[in-house]
């Protein structure tokens, strides 16, 4: 009988096991699955603190958005917590802020505490930083918070603020800048798109990066940049480290019509976007299967070709040039370049060399007007039908492919319009207007520099620093979503600008305390170069990846490799009005 019972038990066990599939794929994790279902507990506020310290501690607690800001809600009354609906995109204020009373006596059971500070900016719904514009009065924060004693005679906030206000120092400690990458419209170059994500827990940062990457470019560049990842894609499983140490990114809903080239582009976007948050190999999967059959894991160097890095890299032999006394000279030794541009016959006022180095654009003076000439380096330059009282120094668009010469150059005409000059198949150069309707309200444009990937334009407008997105469609080429950078710091003192990298500008000014600075394209960060040896105004600046920054001030030409370097004087003589430039 015991043997019969044992046999029945074994059969039941085998039957049960047979019902379990042996090749089950993981279930995709969508947005709904990622929502926390458990309640996050938070410590109670310190006993006996006054209303002002309560509000300060509440502000500190808002740095943690976990559990729908559970840590901050501990400072609210139950009713206020219930009614407090807040987004997870904080308003960033200066680190120094105050909490002051509004005319209540200390013995009152209800008081109004005024949270005072200055707005710096905010995080948008896309997790990109948005600068707060306006003068000090317009940026001033005065947020009243009502506090009252609870049944335990402890102060709690009974009317919560309208948003999360996060001091800059706390924001820096709890948020991390991450750089996503999307393609230019031609899918030839990857372009950085900076965002900010909550740090704790750090293990979740790759997942946050993946989620933001799937959502696409930031609002300001949504019409400029393109993603190889379909808009309805999702995460098949969490981005995490596999048993062998590789970081696995598992996607789903990427469509059935993906070509090998499109898959390579997806891999390049993912690998480059994660390169700033991991040193591990990156494994890109689709529905649990590797996306490309010929390679399983990737490092940034594996995707450099797809990322178009060779299109952006300057040839080591291209060491920069000078415009001095109407002639184009080599920055390496000061000697004139060959041809009429080097001899001074054109009477050059400014100039630009194409990224590949093969072509030159020169703004020259002709009588009382300016004219633009474009052509092959060291050869006769063609006169373009763009004549004006003033033309800004030209700026080149990147080449369309490896070993292809530049074929598009821009300049500002009379400070009020922008011309893009393109080369036709027959070799002629023709000018067309760029749509700058969104910039017209800001004033005269004195300088314009296209980023070397061609997707953004930095401008000096009325002495102020602006950034705009380059939007191309069948109707026109336009500069869209202009935004002023570092308004409160640089004001209207900007003299000259150039691109140090795809997402960093070098800016020269007439400010004695800020002769040369480094500014991120989102406007969040400004770094000062050394003031040593420089005099203001610093009228010209040249910057490029893997190159020394070159500047011209009233005393001459100077160079520095880093913000901490003392500026080194050049042996080259530069007259008043001289201009220095790298290809681009």
PDB file of C-alpha atoms in Angstrom, residues 78-361:
ATOM      1  CA  UNK A  78      -2.728  64.509   6.822  1.00  0.00           C
ATOM      2  CA  UNK A  79      -5.151  66.807   4.986  1.00  0.00           C
ATOM      3  CA  UNK A  80      -2.355  68.817   3.353  1.00  0.00           C
ATOM      4  CA  UNK A  81      -0.593  65.619   2.292  1.00  0.00           C
ATOM      5  CA  UNK A  82      -3.800  64.355   0.745  1.00  0.00           C
ATOM      6  CA  UNK A  83      -4.260  67.571  -1.257  1.00  0.00           C
ATOM      7  CA  UNK A  84      -0.606  68.043  -2.263  1.00  0.00           C
ATOM      8  CA  UNK A  85      -0.360  67.098  -5.920  1.00  0.00           C
ATOM      9  CA  UNK A  86       3.139  67.683  -7.181  1.00  0.00           C
ATOM     10  CA  UNK A  87       5.161  66.780 -10.245  1.00  0.00           C
ATOM     11  CA  UNK A  88       8.587  65.198  -9.940  1.00  0.00           C
ATOM     12  CA  UNK A  89      10.240  68.139 -11.702  1.00  0.00           C
ATOM     13  CA  UNK A  90      11.603  70.565  -9.112  1.00  0.00           C
ATOM     14  CA  UNK A  91      12.039  74.302  -9.301  1.00  0.00           C
ATOM     15  CA  UNK A  92      15.696  74.952  -8.484  1.00  0.00           C
ATOM     16  CA  UNK A  93      16.506  77.928  -6.278  1.00  0.00           C
ATOM     17  CA  UNK A  94      19.801  79.390  -5.104  1.00  0.00           C
ATOM     18  CA  UNK A  95      21.451  77.540  -2.231  1.00  0.00           C
ATOM     19  CA  UNK A  96      20.984  80.489   0.114  1.00  0.00           C
ATOM     20  CA  UNK A  97      17.295  80.831   1.001  1.00  0.00           C
ATOM     21  CA  UNK A  98      15.377  82.018   4.044  1.00  0.00           C
ATOM     22  CA  UNK A  99      12.230  81.255   6.017  1.00  0.00           C
ATOM     23  CA  UNK A 100      10.666  84.293   7.678  1.00  0.00           C
ATOM     24  CA  UNK A 101       7.433  84.920   9.611  1.00  0.00           C
ATOM     25  CA  UNK A 102       4.486  86.968   8.431  1.00  0.00           C
ATOM     26  CA  UNK A 103       3.211  89.010  11.413  1.00  0.00           C
ATOM     27  CA  UNK A 104       1.970  86.178  13.653  1.00  0.00           C
ATOM     28  CA  UNK A 105       2.754  86.031  17.336  1.00  0.00           C
ATOM     29  CA  UNK A 106       4.892  83.065  18.471  1.00  0.00           C
ATOM     30  CA  UNK A 107       2.037  81.823  20.668  1.00  0.00           C
ATOM     31  CA  UNK A 108      -0.391  81.463  17.765  1.00  0.00           C
ATOM     32  CA  UNK A 109      -1.351  77.916  16.862  1.00  0.00           C
ATOM     33  CA  UNK A 110      -1.349  78.857  13.186  1.00  0.00           C
ATOM     34  CA  UNK A 111       1.396  80.788  11.429  1.00  0.00           C
ATOM     35  CA  UNK A 112       2.447  81.743   7.914  1.00  0.00           C
ATOM     36  CA  UNK A 113       6.077  81.118   7.009  1.00  0.00           C
ATOM     37  CA  UNK A 114       7.443  82.807   3.903  1.00  0.00           C
ATOM     38  CA  UNK A 115       9.938  80.781   1.875  1.00  0.00           C
ATOM     39  CA  UNK A 116      12.217  83.300   0.162  1.00  0.00           C
ATOM     40  CA  UNK A 117      14.930  82.758  -2.424  1.00  0.00           C
ATOM     41  CA  UNK A 118      15.879  83.257  -6.063  1.00  0.00           C
ATOM     42  CA  UNK A 119      14.884  80.919  -8.862  1.00  0.00           C
ATOM     43  CA  UNK A 120      17.727  79.421 -10.907  1.00  0.00           C
ATOM     44  CA  UNK A 121      15.681  77.217 -13.218  1.00  0.00           C
ATOM     45  CA  UNK A 122      13.609  74.061 -13.261  1.00  0.00           C
ATOM     46  CA  UNK A 123      13.532  70.565 -14.657  1.00  0.00           C
ATOM     47  CA  UNK A 124      11.075  70.157 -17.489  1.00  0.00           C
ATOM     48  CA  UNK A 125       8.850  67.155 -18.035  1.00  0.00           C
ATOM     49  CA  UNK A 126      11.648  65.747 -20.210  1.00  0.00           C
ATOM     50  CA  UNK A 127      14.142  66.008 -17.302  1.00  0.00           C
ATOM     51  CA  UNK A 128      16.071  68.732 -19.129  1.00  0.00           C
ATOM     52  CA  UNK A 129      17.186  71.865 -17.294  1.00  0.00           C
ATOM     53  CA  UNK A 130      15.317  75.061 -18.183  1.00  0.00           C
ATOM     54  CA  UNK A 131      16.937  78.355 -17.174  1.00  0.00           C
ATOM     55  CA  UNK A 132      14.848  80.876 -15.236  1.00  0.00           C
ATOM     56  CA  UNK A 133      14.975  84.182 -17.087  1.00  0.00           C
ATOM     57  CA  UNK A 134      14.348  87.700 -15.845  1.00  0.00           C
ATOM     58  CA  UNK A 135      16.027  90.177 -13.539  1.00  0.00           C
ATOM     59  CA  UNK A 136      16.477  89.621  -9.803  1.00  0.00           C
ATOM     60  CA  UNK A 137      12.997  90.914  -9.069  1.00  0.00           C
ATOM     61  CA  UNK A 138      11.386  88.594 -11.605  1.00  0.00           C
ATOM     62  CA  UNK A 139      13.338  85.583 -10.343  1.00  0.00           C
ATOM     63  CA  UNK A 140      12.511  86.262  -6.714  1.00  0.00           C
ATOM     64  CA  UNK A 141      10.664  83.498  -4.870  1.00  0.00           C
ATOM     65  CA  UNK A 142       8.134  84.398  -2.159  1.00  0.00           C
ATOM     66  CA  UNK A 143       6.154  81.267  -1.322  1.00  0.00           C
ATOM     67  CA  UNK A 144       3.849  81.385   1.753  1.00  0.00           C
ATOM     68  CA  UNK A 145       3.387  78.142   3.703  1.00  0.00           C
ATOM     69  CA  UNK A 146       0.762  77.844   6.397  1.00  0.00           C
ATOM     70  CA  UNK A 147       1.798  75.831   9.467  1.00  0.00           C
ATOM     71  CA  UNK A 148      -0.241  74.735  12.488  1.00  0.00           C
ATOM     72  CA  UNK A 149       0.159  72.670  15.617  1.00  0.00           C
ATOM     73  CA  UNK A 150      -1.162  69.104  15.562  1.00  0.00           C
ATOM     74  CA  UNK A 151      -2.702  67.128  18.419  1.00  0.00           C
ATOM     75  CA  UNK A 152       0.809  66.404  19.763  1.00  0.00           C
ATOM     76  CA  UNK A 153       1.549  70.158  19.815  1.00  0.00           C
ATOM     77  CA  UNK A 154       4.065  69.722  16.959  1.00  0.00           C
ATOM     78  CA  UNK A 155       4.223  72.080  14.005  1.00  0.00           C
ATOM     79  CA  UNK A 156       3.137  70.709  10.638  1.00  0.00           C
ATOM     80  CA  UNK A 157       2.583  72.371   7.264  1.00  0.00           C
ATOM     81  CA  UNK A 158      -1.144  72.651   6.589  1.00  0.00           C
ATOM     82  CA  UNK A 159      -0.899  74.413   3.218  1.00  0.00           C
ATOM     83  CA  UNK A 160       1.883  72.968   1.073  1.00  0.00           C
ATOM     84  CA  UNK A 161       3.778  74.920  -1.606  1.00  0.00           C
ATOM     85  CA  UNK A 162       2.686  74.986  -5.220  1.00  0.00           C
ATOM     86  CA  UNK A 163       5.800  73.106  -6.371  1.00  0.00           C
ATOM     87  CA  UNK A 164       8.935  71.391  -5.147  1.00  0.00           C
ATOM     88  CA  UNK A 165      11.552  74.077  -4.461  1.00  0.00           C
ATOM     89  CA  UNK A 166      15.010  72.562  -4.316  1.00  0.00           C
ATOM     90  CA  UNK A 167      18.125  74.563  -3.327  1.00  0.00           C
ATOM     91  CA  UNK A 168      20.944  74.284  -5.836  1.00  0.00           C
ATOM     92  CA  UNK A 169      23.377  72.596  -3.446  1.00  0.00           C
ATOM     93  CA  UNK A 170      20.804  69.934  -2.547  1.00  0.00           C
ATOM     94  CA  UNK A 171      19.932  69.474  -6.217  1.00  0.00           C
ATOM     95  CA  UNK A 172      23.612  68.926  -7.045  1.00  0.00           C
ATOM     96  CA  UNK A 173      23.909  66.315  -4.294  1.00  0.00           C
ATOM     97  CA  UNK A 174      20.808  64.385  -5.290  1.00  0.00           C
ATOM     98  CA  UNK A 175      20.587  64.709  -9.074  1.00  0.00           C
ATOM     99  CA  UNK A 176      23.062  63.627 -11.712  1.00  0.00           C
ATOM    100  CA  UNK A 177      23.621  64.996 -15.176  1.00  0.00           C
ATOM    101  CA  UNK A 178      23.384  62.249 -17.789  1.00  0.00           C
ATOM    102  CA  UNK A 179      23.951  62.649 -21.504  1.00  0.00           C
ATOM    103  CA  UNK A 180      21.602  60.962 -23.944  1.00  0.00           C
ATOM    104  CA  UNK A 181      22.492  60.687 -27.620  1.00  0.00           C
ATOM    105  CA  UNK A 182      20.265  61.119 -30.654  1.00  0.00           C
ATOM    106  CA  UNK A 183      21.045  61.487 -34.347  1.00  0.00           C
ATOM    107  CA  UNK A 184      21.130  64.524 -36.572  1.00  0.00           C
ATOM    108  CA  UNK A 185      18.411  64.465 -39.287  1.00  0.00           C
ATOM    109  CA  UNK A 186      20.731  62.714 -41.745  1.00  0.00           C
ATOM    110  CA  UNK A 187      21.581  59.960 -39.206  1.00  0.00           C
ATOM    111  CA  UNK A 188      25.298  60.592 -39.753  1.00  0.00           C
ATOM    112  CA  UNK A 189      26.289  61.985 -36.338  1.00  0.00           C
ATOM    113  CA  UNK A 190      25.211  61.366 -32.749  1.00  0.00           C
ATOM    114  CA  UNK A 191      24.392  64.528 -30.795  1.00  0.00           C
ATOM    115  CA  UNK A 192      24.417  64.895 -26.981  1.00  0.00           C
ATOM    116  CA  UNK A 193      21.180  65.765 -25.182  1.00  0.00           C
ATOM    117  CA  UNK A 194      21.796  66.426 -21.447  1.00  0.00           C
ATOM    118  CA  UNK A 195      19.216  65.500 -18.778  1.00  0.00           C
ATOM    119  CA  UNK A 196      19.115  65.156 -14.985  1.00  0.00           C
ATOM    120  CA  UNK A 197      18.055  62.098 -12.995  1.00  0.00           C
ATOM    121  CA  UNK A 198      17.716  61.393  -9.286  1.00  0.00           C
ATOM    122  CA  UNK A 199      20.830  59.673  -7.948  1.00  0.00           C
ATOM    123  CA  UNK A 200      19.606  57.386  -5.159  1.00  0.00           C
ATOM    124  CA  UNK A 201      19.587  54.512  -5.670  1.00  0.00           C
ATOM    125  CA  UNK A 202      22.558  54.669  -8.056  1.00  0.00           C
ATOM    126  CA  UNK A 203      21.868  51.151  -9.301  1.00  0.00           C
ATOM    127  CA  UNK A 204      18.693  52.453 -10.978  1.00  0.00           C
ATOM    128  CA  UNK A 205      20.426  55.159 -13.035  1.00  0.00           C
ATOM    129  CA  UNK A 206      20.951  52.936 -16.135  1.00  0.00           C
ATOM    130  CA  UNK A 207      17.241  52.104 -16.086  1.00  0.00           C
ATOM    131  CA  UNK A 208      16.346  55.806 -15.883  1.00  0.00           C
ATOM    132  CA  UNK A 209      18.692  56.577 -18.766  1.00  0.00           C
ATOM    133  CA  UNK A 210      17.115  53.823 -20.877  1.00  0.00           C
ATOM    134  CA  UNK A 211      13.601  55.081 -20.141  1.00  0.00           C
ATOM    135  CA  UNK A 212      14.500  58.663 -21.086  1.00  0.00           C
ATOM    136  CA  UNK A 213      16.244  57.470 -24.247  1.00  0.00           C
ATOM    137  CA  UNK A 214      13.120  55.615 -25.353  1.00  0.00           C
ATOM    138  CA  UNK A 215      11.008  58.746 -24.834  1.00  0.00           C
ATOM    139  CA  UNK A 216      13.082  60.618 -27.396  1.00  0.00           C
ATOM    140  CA  UNK A 217      14.843  63.990 -27.671  1.00  0.00           C
ATOM    141  CA  UNK A 218      14.253  66.855 -25.254  1.00  0.00           C
ATOM    142  CA  UNK A 219      11.508  69.364 -26.016  1.00  0.00           C
ATOM    143  CA  UNK A 220      13.922  72.032 -27.280  1.00  0.00           C
ATOM    144  CA  UNK A 221      15.465  69.695 -29.866  1.00  0.00           C
ATOM    145  CA  UNK A 222      12.510  67.413 -30.604  1.00  0.00           C
ATOM    146  CA  UNK A 223      12.175  68.845 -34.125  1.00  0.00           C
ATOM    147  CA  UNK A 224      15.947  68.785 -34.652  1.00  0.00           C
ATOM    148  CA  UNK A 225      17.213  65.411 -33.461  1.00  0.00           C
ATOM    149  CA  UNK A 226      16.066  61.941 -34.498  1.00  0.00           C
ATOM    150  CA  UNK A 227      16.015  58.592 -32.711  1.00  0.00           C
ATOM    151  CA  UNK A 228      16.589  55.191 -34.266  1.00  0.00           C
ATOM    152  CA  UNK A 229      14.503  53.713 -31.440  1.00  0.00           C
ATOM    153  CA  UNK A 230      10.806  53.694 -32.454  1.00  0.00           C
ATOM    154  CA  UNK A 231       8.584  56.026 -30.437  1.00  0.00           C
ATOM    155  CA  UNK A 232       6.355  53.174 -29.219  1.00  0.00           C
ATOM    156  CA  UNK A 233       9.261  51.015 -28.017  1.00  0.00           C
ATOM    157  CA  UNK A 234       9.397  49.878 -24.410  1.00  0.00           C
ATOM    158  CA  UNK A 235      11.663  48.032 -22.003  1.00  0.00           C
ATOM    159  CA  UNK A 236      11.295  44.251 -22.153  1.00  0.00           C
ATOM    160  CA  UNK A 237      13.015  43.943 -18.795  1.00  0.00           C
ATOM    161  CA  UNK A 238      14.906  46.175 -16.413  1.00  0.00           C
ATOM    162  CA  UNK A 239      18.300  47.541 -17.465  1.00  0.00           C
ATOM    163  CA  UNK A 240      20.689  45.758 -15.131  1.00  0.00           C
ATOM    164  CA  UNK A 241      23.987  43.930 -14.870  1.00  0.00           C
ATOM    165  CA  UNK A 242      24.000  40.339 -16.118  1.00  0.00           C
ATOM    166  CA  UNK A 243      25.776  37.494 -14.337  1.00  0.00           C
ATOM    167  CA  UNK A 244      28.835  37.937 -16.559  1.00  0.00           C
ATOM    168  CA  UNK A 245      29.149  41.657 -15.745  1.00  0.00           C
ATOM    169  CA  UNK A 246      27.671  43.112 -18.936  1.00  0.00           C
ATOM    170  CA  UNK A 247      24.957  45.751 -18.636  1.00  0.00           C
ATOM    171  CA  UNK A 248      21.873  44.402 -20.390  1.00  0.00           C
ATOM    172  CA  UNK A 249      19.408  46.703 -22.133  1.00  0.00           C
ATOM    173  CA  UNK A 250      16.395  44.662 -23.180  1.00  0.00           C
ATOM    174  CA  UNK A 251      13.968  46.402 -25.541  1.00  0.00           C
ATOM    175  CA  UNK A 252      10.632  45.409 -26.996  1.00  0.00           C
ATOM    176  CA  UNK A 253       8.064  46.794 -29.470  1.00  0.00           C
ATOM    177  CA  UNK A 254      10.803  48.022 -31.786  1.00  0.00           C
ATOM    178  CA  UNK A 255       8.932  46.964 -34.925  1.00  0.00           C
ATOM    179  CA  UNK A 256       9.432  44.195 -37.455  1.00  0.00           C
ATOM    180  CA  UNK A 257      11.032  46.208 -40.252  1.00  0.00           C
ATOM    181  CA  UNK A 258      14.375  46.971 -38.633  1.00  0.00           C
ATOM    182  CA  UNK A 259      17.317  46.821 -41.016  1.00  0.00           C
ATOM    183  CA  UNK A 260      20.855  45.919 -39.931  1.00  0.00           C
ATOM    184  CA  UNK A 261      21.780  49.597 -40.340  1.00  0.00           C
ATOM    185  CA  UNK A 262      18.902  50.695 -38.097  1.00  0.00           C
ATOM    186  CA  UNK A 263      19.909  48.105 -35.501  1.00  0.00           C
ATOM    187  CA  UNK A 264      23.457  49.484 -35.534  1.00  0.00           C
ATOM    188  CA  UNK A 265      22.057  52.953 -34.940  1.00  0.00           C
ATOM    189  CA  UNK A 266      19.999  51.718 -31.985  1.00  0.00           C
ATOM    190  CA  UNK A 267      23.092  50.082 -30.506  1.00  0.00           C
ATOM    191  CA  UNK A 268      25.114  53.272 -30.984  1.00  0.00           C
ATOM    192  CA  UNK A 269      22.486  55.385 -29.221  1.00  0.00           C
ATOM    193  CA  UNK A 270      22.199  52.995 -26.290  1.00  0.00           C
ATOM    194  CA  UNK A 271      25.940  52.435 -25.832  1.00  0.00           C
ATOM    195  CA  UNK A 272      26.857  56.130 -26.052  1.00  0.00           C
ATOM    196  CA  UNK A 273      24.010  57.144 -23.728  1.00  0.00           C
ATOM    197  CA  UNK A 274      25.101  54.637 -21.093  1.00  0.00           C
ATOM    198  CA  UNK A 275      28.828  55.345 -21.447  1.00  0.00           C
ATOM    199  CA  UNK A 276      28.594  58.138 -18.893  1.00  0.00           C
ATOM    200  CA  UNK A 277      27.013  55.964 -16.195  1.00  0.00           C
ATOM    201  CA  UNK A 278      28.789  52.619 -16.592  1.00  0.00           C
ATOM    202  CA  UNK A 279      32.191  51.238 -17.501  1.00  0.00           C
ATOM    203  CA  UNK A 280      30.742  47.800 -18.216  1.00  0.00           C
ATOM    204  CA  UNK A 281      30.208  46.236 -21.603  1.00  0.00           C
ATOM    205  CA  UNK A 282      26.723  46.990 -22.915  1.00  0.00           C
ATOM    206  CA  UNK A 283      24.536  44.225 -24.317  1.00  0.00           C
ATOM    207  CA  UNK A 284      21.549  45.347 -26.377  1.00  0.00           C
ATOM    208  CA  UNK A 285      18.703  42.839 -26.663  1.00  0.00           C
ATOM    209  CA  UNK A 286      15.312  42.884 -28.347  1.00  0.00           C
ATOM    210  CA  UNK A 287      12.722  40.630 -26.715  1.00  0.00           C
ATOM    211  CA  UNK A 288      15.548  38.796 -24.990  1.00  0.00           C
ATOM    212  CA  UNK A 289      17.601  38.179 -28.157  1.00  0.00           C
ATOM    213  CA  UNK A 290      20.765  40.038 -29.152  1.00  0.00           C
ATOM    214  CA  UNK A 291      19.967  42.764 -31.648  1.00  0.00           C
ATOM    215  CA  UNK A 292      22.875  42.080 -34.016  1.00  0.00           C
ATOM    216  CA  UNK A 293      24.032  38.535 -34.793  1.00  0.00           C
ATOM    217  CA  UNK A 294      27.706  39.360 -35.362  1.00  0.00           C
ATOM    218  CA  UNK A 295      28.457  40.967 -31.982  1.00  0.00           C
ATOM    219  CA  UNK A 296      27.030  40.503 -28.504  1.00  0.00           C
ATOM    220  CA  UNK A 297      28.598  43.201 -26.320  1.00  0.00           C
ATOM    221  CA  UNK A 298      29.744  46.734 -27.077  1.00  0.00           C
ATOM    222  CA  UNK A 299      31.928  49.491 -25.760  1.00  0.00           C
ATOM    223  CA  UNK A 300      31.863  53.128 -26.971  1.00  0.00           C
ATOM    224  CA  UNK A 301      34.810  52.527 -29.309  1.00  0.00           C
ATOM    225  CA  UNK A 302      32.797  49.822 -31.088  1.00  0.00           C
ATOM    226  CA  UNK A 303      30.161  52.333 -32.223  1.00  0.00           C
ATOM    227  CA  UNK A 304      32.393  55.273 -33.180  1.00  0.00           C
ATOM    228  CA  UNK A 305      31.803  54.769 -36.914  1.00  0.00           C
ATOM    229  CA  UNK A 306      28.008  54.727 -36.576  1.00  0.00           C
ATOM    230  CA  UNK A 307      28.232  57.698 -34.190  1.00  0.00           C
ATOM    231  CA  UNK A 308      29.962  59.702 -36.932  1.00  0.00           C
ATOM    232  CA  UNK A 309      32.914  60.641 -34.764  1.00  0.00           C
ATOM    233  CA  UNK A 310      35.244  60.870 -37.760  1.00  0.00           C
ATOM    234  CA  UNK A 311      33.040  63.583 -39.297  1.00  0.00           C
ATOM    235  CA  UNK A 312      33.498  65.763 -36.220  1.00  0.00           C
ATOM    236  CA  UNK A 313      37.177  65.108 -35.541  1.00  0.00           C
ATOM    237  CA  UNK A 314      39.569  67.799 -36.758  1.00  0.00           C
ATOM    238  CA  UNK A 315      42.621  66.701 -38.694  1.00  0.00           C
ATOM    239  CA  UNK A 316      45.737  67.104 -36.554  1.00  0.00           C
ATOM    240  CA  UNK A 317      47.311  69.218 -39.312  1.00  0.00           C
ATOM    241  CA  UNK A 318      44.553  71.836 -39.077  1.00  0.00           C
ATOM    242  CA  UNK A 319      46.045  74.065 -36.398  1.00  0.00           C
ATOM    243  CA  UNK A 320      43.886  77.146 -36.839  1.00  0.00           C
ATOM    244  CA  UNK A 321      44.200  80.516 -38.548  1.00  0.00           C
ATOM    245  CA  UNK A 322      44.277  84.250 -37.907  1.00  0.00           C
ATOM    246  CA  UNK A 323      42.747  87.217 -39.677  1.00  0.00           C
ATOM    247  CA  UNK A 324      45.235  90.066 -39.276  1.00  0.00           C
ATOM    248  CA  UNK A 325      45.710  93.242 -41.330  1.00  0.00           C
ATOM    249  CA  UNK A 326      43.287  91.951 -43.967  1.00  0.00           C
ATOM    250  CA  UNK A 327      45.170  88.693 -44.565  1.00  0.00           C
ATOM    251  CA  UNK A 328      44.620  85.071 -43.527  1.00  0.00           C
ATOM    252  CA  UNK A 329      47.580  83.649 -41.639  1.00  0.00           C
ATOM    253  CA  UNK A 330      48.500  80.296 -40.103  1.00  0.00           C
ATOM    254  CA  UNK A 331      48.102  80.119 -36.346  1.00  0.00           C
ATOM    255  CA  UNK A 332      51.052  77.717 -36.203  1.00  0.00           C
ATOM    256  CA  UNK A 333      53.696  80.179 -37.414  1.00  0.00           C
ATOM    257  CA  UNK A 334      51.934  83.398 -38.386  1.00  0.00           C
ATOM    258  CA  UNK A 335      52.821  83.058 -42.062  1.00  0.00           C
ATOM    259  CA  UNK A 336      50.232  84.015 -44.688  1.00  0.00           C
ATOM    260  CA  UNK A 337      48.424  81.146 -46.364  1.00  0.00           C
ATOM    261  CA  UNK A 338      48.882  80.749 -50.115  1.00  0.00           C
ATOM    262  CA  UNK A 339      46.659  82.629 -52.521  1.00  0.00           C
ATOM    263  CA  UNK A 340      44.920  85.995 -52.565  1.00  0.00           C
ATOM    264  CA  UNK A 341      43.337  85.402 -49.145  1.00  0.00           C
ATOM    265  CA  UNK A 342      46.816  85.162 -47.644  1.00  0.00           C
ATOM    266  CA  UNK A 343      48.258  88.085 -49.572  1.00  0.00           C
ATOM    267  CA  UNK A 344      45.663  90.472 -48.201  1.00  0.00           C
ATOM    268  CA  UNK A 345      44.139  91.310 -51.595  1.00  0.00           C
ATOM    269  CA  UNK A 346      40.644  90.521 -50.350  1.00  0.00           C
ATOM    270  CA  UNK A 347      40.941  92.819 -47.345  1.00  0.00           C
ATOM    271  CA  UNK A 348      39.617  90.111 -45.048  1.00  0.00           C
ATOM    272  CA  UNK A 349      37.674  91.173 -41.966  1.00  0.00           C
ATOM    273  CA  UNK A 350      36.756  87.662 -40.793  1.00  0.00           C
ATOM    274  CA  UNK A 351      36.950  84.127 -42.127  1.00  0.00           C
ATOM    275  CA  UNK A 352      36.112  80.466 -41.491  1.00  0.00           C
ATOM    276  CA  UNK A 353      37.681  77.199 -42.626  1.00  0.00           C
ATOM    277  CA  UNK A 354      35.494  74.173 -43.369  1.00  0.00           C
ATOM    278  CA  UNK A 355      35.697  71.263 -40.942  1.00  0.00           C
ATOM    279  CA  UNK A 356      37.641  69.113 -43.389  1.00  0.00           C
ATOM    280  CA  UNK A 357      40.006  72.035 -44.027  1.00  0.00           C
ATOM    281  CA  UNK A 358      39.602  72.149 -47.800  1.00  0.00           C
ATOM    282  CA  UNK A 359      37.477  75.291 -48.155  1.00  0.00           C
ATOM    283  CA  UNK A 360      37.509  78.866 -46.944  1.00  0.00           C
ATOM    284  CA  UNK A 361      34.865  81.545 -46.485  1.00  0.00           C
TER     285      UNK A 361
END
